[in-house]
Amino acid sequence: MDNRENKVMLQLENVNKYFFRYTQDEQWAVRNLNLKISEGQFVTVVGSNGAGKTTLLNLISGSYLPDSGKIMINGEDVTNLPAYRRAPYIGRVFQNTFQGTAPSLTIEENLSLAYLKGKRKGLRPAINDEVKKFFQEKLADVGLGLEKRLRERVGLLSGGQRQALALVMATFGHPKILLLDEHTANLDPKTGEKIMELTNKLIEENTLTALMVTHNLQSALSFGDRTLMMDEGEIVLDLVGEERKKMTIEELLERFSELRHKKFTEDRALLSS
Amino acid sequence: MFGILALGVFITFRCLDFPDLTVDGSYPLGAAVFAVMIYHGFGAGWAMLAAFLAGALAGAFTGFLHTFSRIPALLSGILTMTCLYSINLRIMGRPNISLSENLGHRTIFVILRDWFPEVPEAYLRLAFLLVLIVGIKLLLDFFLGTEIGLSIRATGDNETLVESQGVNPDSMKLIGVSVSNALVAFSGAMFAQHQGFVDVNMGIGMVVSGLASVIVGEVLMRGKTIFVMTLQVIVGSIVYRLATAVALNWGYNIGFKPYDLKLFTGLIVIIILSYPAVQERFSRRARTKQNG
Ligand SMILES: Nc1ncnc2c1ncn2[C@@H]1O[C@H](COP(=O)(O)OP(=O)(O)OP(=O)(O)O)[C@@H](O)[C@H]1O
Ligand SMILES: [Mg+2]
């Protein structure tokens, strides 16, 4: 038996999340959700607007705490840990290209922040020649020429460059799980494609476990090895193996309307497929 | 001397993005603690250290109100400042205290004069203050470049990111506001020694004058590295002090009184802060005219 393949990296048990609970505006954003992701799996997530995809990632990262249920990362119960205590296990890239980096700090300062993740902060200089060299190597792998611009402020970079940097930062220290929330959605299609390739490369090279939300159904099916479809706070479809390989976008949309008795409504999905 | 205060204000307003009004209370706090320590026979060095620590404590209190009790930053500062007014009076025992060599109060300036009796006192003070401010600047530059310093700056920039990098943003705010007020109180202690007296009301308007120094510096010099930014603050505070001195001297002829100084300071800050918005409005109007 291959132990590695079967080791569960992330597990959610009966997780529920409400917004404005017990008010008129109550939103049941995540409903009795159960999910197991094995080590090394690259899972893509699609779903209509408001399906709860972002909320799911926020629950995993600890940005939101669940109303009930249990969340385990690598066998450790993290349900009640605040975001900053879970951070050492998690790498994260956001949709908003300004969210994953600190714009008024330089490239090297941003990298250093990620490099120090999970380490005790002291009164040592945050940047020295040794880590600089390490940063340069990592950035050179990305191939955007950023390694020559370590001292430039991140706010001056383009959205794509910022996302590339955020990705590199998110993969530092080999996180147990990488969370990506439509991280190419705010980029032009060509840059988006490049970042997607980079994402794939980083995940493969570092054999990371990853959960990627995307509105692009094609990417959802072609990247990774498992696809989840969400609707109204539930996982309605879980595709792996042969079934997934044969799946087309049309069939996926059809399956959705069969299951949910409605059309898949995602304003951007149609545009990009 | 005011440069130290301005560096303190710089930490909260610029690095942390935390508009901290504790300053108006921690400035006289530093002076009060210093004076009382001197009255109790402690040396100037110990008294300055005590002032520094008292300021850090005041800052920590504001930080605590904000991070633990979730009181908005502005209100937290105002609350601490208000409490400090009474506390300062309690520490001093009366509204003002004078420090005098005749009473055996050996301030740092008296000590220096005894060390270098041949140098004229005015020069000696100036030289000492220059060395002091440069020293503090370099120390602060170093601090902001350390792991903790970097985390503090990142907190002011992008709190979500800091959290996702495993740093508790609340701790960083607490540390930042404490360091800031420690510097402010230290500057209050220096001022007390320079003037030879302490008054409970000496802190009124100090945040705004610190802020004035910071933004005057930013207008005068460009640059975004820490080294340049702290330099901006110091240059800004010197220029600002010169400007107020000139304004007072000149203004004397047109009926300007010392108590108009706060008005003058406020106006400087208002003008500089309004400038971008006013400029934008004018250029937009110009554009619509062109198009129409
Ligand atoms: N911070 C919040 N406060 C209140 N309601 C929220 C909050 N975040 C999400 N919701 C609600 O929870 C539901 C799920 O939202 P979520 O952002 O997780 O959807 P999503 O699948 O990411 O959608 P999208 O494709 O638009 O990004 C929505 O009904 C939304 O209105
Ligand atoms: Mg979303």
Coordinates of N, CA, C and O in Angstrom, one line a residue, chain B residues 54-145:
Chain B
A54 N 8.1 55.0 30.6 CA 6.7 55.5 30.9 C 6.0 55.7 29.6 O 4.8 55.4 29.5
G55 N 6.7 56.3 28.6 CA 6.0 56.6 27.3 C 5.6 55.3 26.7 O 4.5 55.1 26.1
A56 N 6.5 54.3 26.8 CA 6.2 53.0 26.2 C 5.0 52.4 26.8 O 4.1 51.8 26.1
L57 N 4.9 52.5 28.1 CA 3.7 52.0 28.8 C 2.4 52.7 28.4 O 1.4 52.0 28.1
A58 N 2.5 54.0 28.2 CA 1.3 54.8 27.8 C 0.9 54.3 26.4 O -0.3 54.0 26.1
G59 N 1.9 54.1 25.5 CA 1.6 53.6 24.2 C 1.0 52.2 24.2 O 0.1 51.9 23.5
A60 N 1.6 51.4 25.0 CA 1.1 50.0 25.2 C -0.4 50.0 25.6 O -1.2 49.2 25.1
F61 N -0.7 51.0 26.5 CA -2.1 51.1 26.9 C -3.0 51.4 25.8 O -4.1 50.8 25.6
T62 N -2.6 52.4 25.0 CA -3.4 52.7 23.8 C -3.5 51.5 22.9 O -4.6 51.2 22.4
G63 N -2.4 50.8 22.6 CA -2.4 49.7 21.8 C -3.3 48.6 22.3 O -4.1 47.9 21.6
F64 N -3.3 48.4 23.6 CA -4.2 47.5 24.3 C -5.7 47.8 24.0 O -6.5 46.9 23.7
L65 N -6.0 49.1 24.3 CA -7.4 49.5 24.1 C -7.8 49.2 22.6 O -9.0 48.7 22.4
H66 N -6.9 49.4 21.7 CA -7.3 49.2 20.3 C -7.4 47.7 19.9 O -8.3 47.3 19.3
T67 N -6.4 47.0 20.3 CA -6.3 45.6 19.9 C -7.1 44.6 20.7 O -7.7 43.7 20.2
F68 N -7.2 44.9 22.0 CA -8.0 44.0 22.9 C -9.4 44.4 23.0 O -10.3 43.6 22.7
S69 N -9.7 45.7 23.3 CA -11.0 46.1 23.4 C -11.7 46.5 22.1 O -12.8 46.9 22.1
R70 N -10.9 46.5 21.0 CA -11.4 46.9 19.7 C -12.0 48.3 19.7 O -13.0 48.5 19.0
I71 N -11.4 49.2 20.4 CA -11.8 50.6 20.3 C -11.0 51.2 19.2 O -9.9 50.9 19.0
P72 N -11.7 52.0 18.3 CA -11.0 52.6 17.2 C -9.8 53.3 17.6 O -9.7 53.9 18.7
A73 N -8.8 53.3 16.7 CA -7.5 53.9 17.0 C -7.5 55.3 17.5 O -6.9 55.6 18.5
L74 N -8.3 56.2 16.8 CA -8.3 57.6 17.2 C -8.9 57.7 18.6 O -8.3 58.4 19.5
L75 N -10.0 57.0 18.9 CA -10.6 57.1 20.2 C -9.6 56.5 21.3 O -9.5 57.1 22.4
S76 N -9.0 55.4 21.0 CA -8.0 54.8 22.0 C -7.0 55.9 22.4 O -6.7 56.0 23.6
G77 N -6.5 56.6 21.4 CA -5.4 57.6 21.7 C -6.0 58.7 22.6 O -5.4 59.1 23.6
I78 N -7.2 59.1 22.2 CA -7.8 60.2 23.0 C -8.1 59.8 24.4 O -7.9 60.6 25.3
L79 N -8.5 58.6 24.6 CA -8.8 58.1 25.9 C -7.6 58.1 26.8 O -7.6 58.6 27.9
T80 N -6.5 57.5 26.2 CA -5.2 57.5 27.0 C -4.8 58.9 27.3 O -4.4 59.2 28.4
M81 N -4.8 59.8 26.3 CA -4.4 61.1 26.5 C -5.2 61.8 27.6 O -4.6 62.5 28.5
T82 N -6.5 61.6 27.6 CA -7.3 62.2 28.7 C -6.9 61.6 30.1 O -6.8 62.4 31.0
C83 N -6.8 60.3 30.1 CA -6.4 59.7 31.4 C -5.0 60.3 31.8 O -4.8 60.6 33.0
L84 N -4.1 60.4 30.9 CA -2.8 60.9 31.2 C -2.7 62.3 31.8 O -1.9 62.6 32.6
Y85 N -3.7 63.1 31.4 CA -3.7 64.5 31.9 C -3.8 64.4 33.5 O -3.0 65.1 34.1
S86 N -4.7 63.6 34.0 CA -4.8 63.5 35.4 C -3.5 62.8 36.0 O -3.0 63.2 37.0
I87 N -3.1 61.7 35.3 CA -1.9 61.0 35.8 C -0.7 61.9 35.9 O 0.0 61.9 36.9
N88 N -0.5 62.7 34.8 CA 0.6 63.6 34.8 C 0.6 64.6 36.0 O 1.6 64.8 36.7
L89 N -0.6 65.1 36.3 CA -0.8 66.0 37.4 C -0.4 65.3 38.7 O 0.2 65.8 39.6
R90 N -0.9 64.0 38.8 CA -0.6 63.2 40.0 C 0.9 63.0 40.2 O 1.4 63.1 41.3
I91 N 1.5 62.7 39.0 CA 3.0 62.5 39.1 C 3.7 63.7 39.6 O 4.6 63.7 40.4
M92 N 3.3 64.9 39.0 CA 4.0 66.1 39.3 C 3.6 66.7 40.6 O 4.3 67.4 41.3
G93 N 2.3 66.5 41.0 CA 1.8 67.0 42.3 C 1.3 68.4 42.2 O 0.7 69.0 43.1
R94 N 1.7 69.1 41.1 CA 1.2 70.5 40.8 C 1.4 70.7 39.3 O 2.0 70.0 38.6
P95 N 0.7 71.8 38.8 CA 0.6 72.0 37.4 C 2.0 72.2 36.7 O 2.2 71.9 35.5
N96 N 2.9 72.8 37.4 CA 4.2 72.9 36.8 C 5.4 72.8 37.8 O 5.2 73.1 39.0
I97 N 6.5 72.4 37.3 CA 7.7 72.2 38.1 C 8.8 72.9 37.3 O 8.9 72.8 36.1
S98 N 9.8 73.5 38.1 CA 10.9 74.0 37.4 C 12.2 73.2 37.8 O 12.3 72.7 39.0
L99 N 13.0 73.0 36.9 CA 14.3 72.3 37.1 C 15.4 73.4 37.2 O 15.5 74.2 36.3
S100 N 16.1 73.4 38.3 CA 17.1 74.4 38.4 C 18.4 73.9 39.0 O 18.4 73.1 39.9
E101 N 19.5 74.4 38.5 CA 20.8 73.9 38.9 C 21.0 74.3 40.4 O 21.6 73.6 41.2
N102 N 20.4 75.4 40.8 CA 20.6 75.9 42.1 C 20.0 74.9 43.1 O 20.4 74.9 44.3
L103 N 19.0 74.2 42.7 CA 18.4 73.2 43.6 C 19.1 71.9 43.4 O 18.6 70.9 43.9
G104 N 20.2 71.9 42.7 CA 21.0 70.6 42.6 C 20.5 69.7 41.5 O 20.7 68.5 41.5
H105 N 19.7 70.3 40.5 CA 19.1 69.4 39.4 C 20.2 69.4 38.3 O 20.3 70.4 37.6
R106 N 20.8 68.3 38.2 CA 21.8 68.2 37.1 C 21.2 67.6 35.9 O 21.2 66.4 35.7
T107 N 20.8 68.4 34.9 CA 20.2 67.9 33.7 C 21.4 67.5 32.8 O 22.6 67.8 33.1
I108 N 21.1 66.8 31.7 CA 22.1 66.4 30.8 C 23.0 67.5 30.3 O 24.2 67.4 30.1
F109 N 22.3 68.7 30.1 CA 23.0 69.9 29.6 C 24.0 70.4 30.6 O 25.1 70.9 30.3
V110 N 23.6 70.4 31.9 CA 24.6 70.8 33.0 C 25.8 69.8 33.0 O 26.9 70.3 33.1
I111 N 25.5 68.6 32.9 CA 26.6 67.6 32.9 C 27.5 67.8 31.8 O 28.7 67.8 31.9
L112 N 26.9 68.0 30.6 CA 27.8 68.2 29.4 C 28.6 69.5 29.5 O 29.8 69.5 29.2
R113 N 28.0 70.5 30.1 CA 28.8 71.8 30.3 C 30.0 71.6 31.2 O 31.1 72.1 31.0
D114 N 29.8 70.7 32.2 CA 30.9 70.5 33.1 C 32.0 69.6 32.4 O 33.2 69.7 32.8
W115 N 31.5 68.8 31.5 CA 32.5 68.0 30.7 C 33.4 68.8 29.8 O 34.5 68.6 29.6
F116 N 32.7 69.7 29.1 CA 33.3 70.6 28.1 C 33.2 72.0 28.5 O 32.4 72.8 27.8
P117 N 33.9 72.5 29.5 CA 33.6 73.9 30.0 C 34.1 74.9 29.0 O 33.6 76.1 29.0
E118 N 35.0 74.5 28.1 CA 35.5 75.6 27.1 C 34.6 75.9 26.0 O 34.7 76.9 25.3
V119 N 33.6 74.9 25.7 CA 32.7 75.2 24.6 C 31.5 76.0 25.0 O 30.9 75.8 26.1
P120 N 31.1 77.0 24.2 CA 30.0 77.8 24.5 C 28.7 77.0 24.7 O 28.5 76.1 23.9
E121 N 27.9 77.3 25.6 CA 26.8 76.4 25.9 C 25.8 76.2 24.8 O 25.3 75.1 24.6
A122 N 25.5 77.2 24.1 CA 24.5 77.1 23.0 C 25.0 76.1 21.9 O 24.3 75.3 21.5
Y123 N 26.3 76.2 21.6 CA 26.9 75.3 20.6 C 26.8 73.9 21.1 O 26.5 72.9 20.4
L124 N 27.2 73.8 22.4 CA 27.2 72.4 23.0 C 25.9 71.8 22.9 O 25.8 70.6 22.6
R125 N 24.8 72.5 23.3 CA 23.5 72.0 23.2 C 23.1 71.5 21.8 O 22.6 70.4 21.6
L126 N 23.4 72.4 20.8 CA 23.1 72.1 19.5 C 23.8 70.8 19.0 O 23.2 69.9 18.4
A127 N 25.1 70.8 19.3 CA 25.9 69.6 18.9 C 25.4 68.4 19.5 O 25.2 67.3 18.8
F128 N 25.1 68.5 20.8 CA 24.6 67.3 21.5 C 23.3 66.8 20.9 O 23.1 65.6 20.6
L129 N 22.3 67.7 20.6 CA 21.0 67.4 20.1 C 21.2 66.8 18.7 O 20.5 65.8 18.3
L130 N 22.1 67.3 17.9 CA 22.4 66.8 16.6 C 22.9 65.3 16.6 O 22.4 64.4 15.9
V131 N 23.9 65.1 17.5 CA 24.4 63.8 17.7 C 23.3 62.8 18.1 O 23.1 61.7 17.6
L132 N 22.5 63.3 19.1 CA 21.4 62.5 19.6 C 20.4 62.1 18.5 O 20.0 60.9 18.4
I133 N 20.0 63.1 17.7 CA 18.9 62.8 16.8 C 19.5 61.9 15.7 O 18.8 61.0 15.2
V134 N 20.7 62.1 15.3 CA 21.3 61.2 14.3 C 21.4 59.8 14.8 O 21.1 58.8 14.1
G135 N 21.8 59.7 16.1 CA 21.9 58.4 16.7 C 20.6 57.7 16.8 O 20.5 56.5 16.4
I136 N 19.6 58.4 17.2 CA 18.2 57.8 17.3 C 17.7 57.4 15.9 O 17.1 56.4 15.7
K137 N 18.0 58.3 14.9 CA 17.6 58.0 13.5 C 18.2 56.6 13.1 O 17.5 55.8 12.6
L138 N 19.5 56.5 13.3 CA 20.2 55.3 12.8 C 19.7 54.1 13.6 O 19.5 53.0 13.0
L139 N 19.4 54.2 14.9 CA 18.9 53.1 15.6 C 17.5 52.7 15.1 O 17.2 51.5 15.0
L140 N 16.7 53.7 14.8 CA 15.4 53.5 14.3 C 15.4 52.8 13.0 O 14.7 51.9 12.7
D141 N 16.3 53.3 12.1 CA 16.5 52.7 10.8 C 16.8 51.2 11.0 O 16.2 50.3 10.3
F142 N 17.7 50.9 11.9 CA 18.1 49.5 12.1 C 16.9 48.7 12.6 O 16.5 47.7 12.1
F143 N 16.1 49.3 13.6 CA 15.0 48.6 14.1 C 13.9 48.3 13.1 O 13.4 47.2 13.0
L144 N 13.7 49.3 12.2 CA 12.6 49.1 11.2 C 13.1 48.0 10.1 O 12.3 47.5 9.4
G145 N 14.4 47.8 10.1 CA 14.9 46.8 9.2 C 15.0 45.4 9.8 O 15.3 44.4 9.1

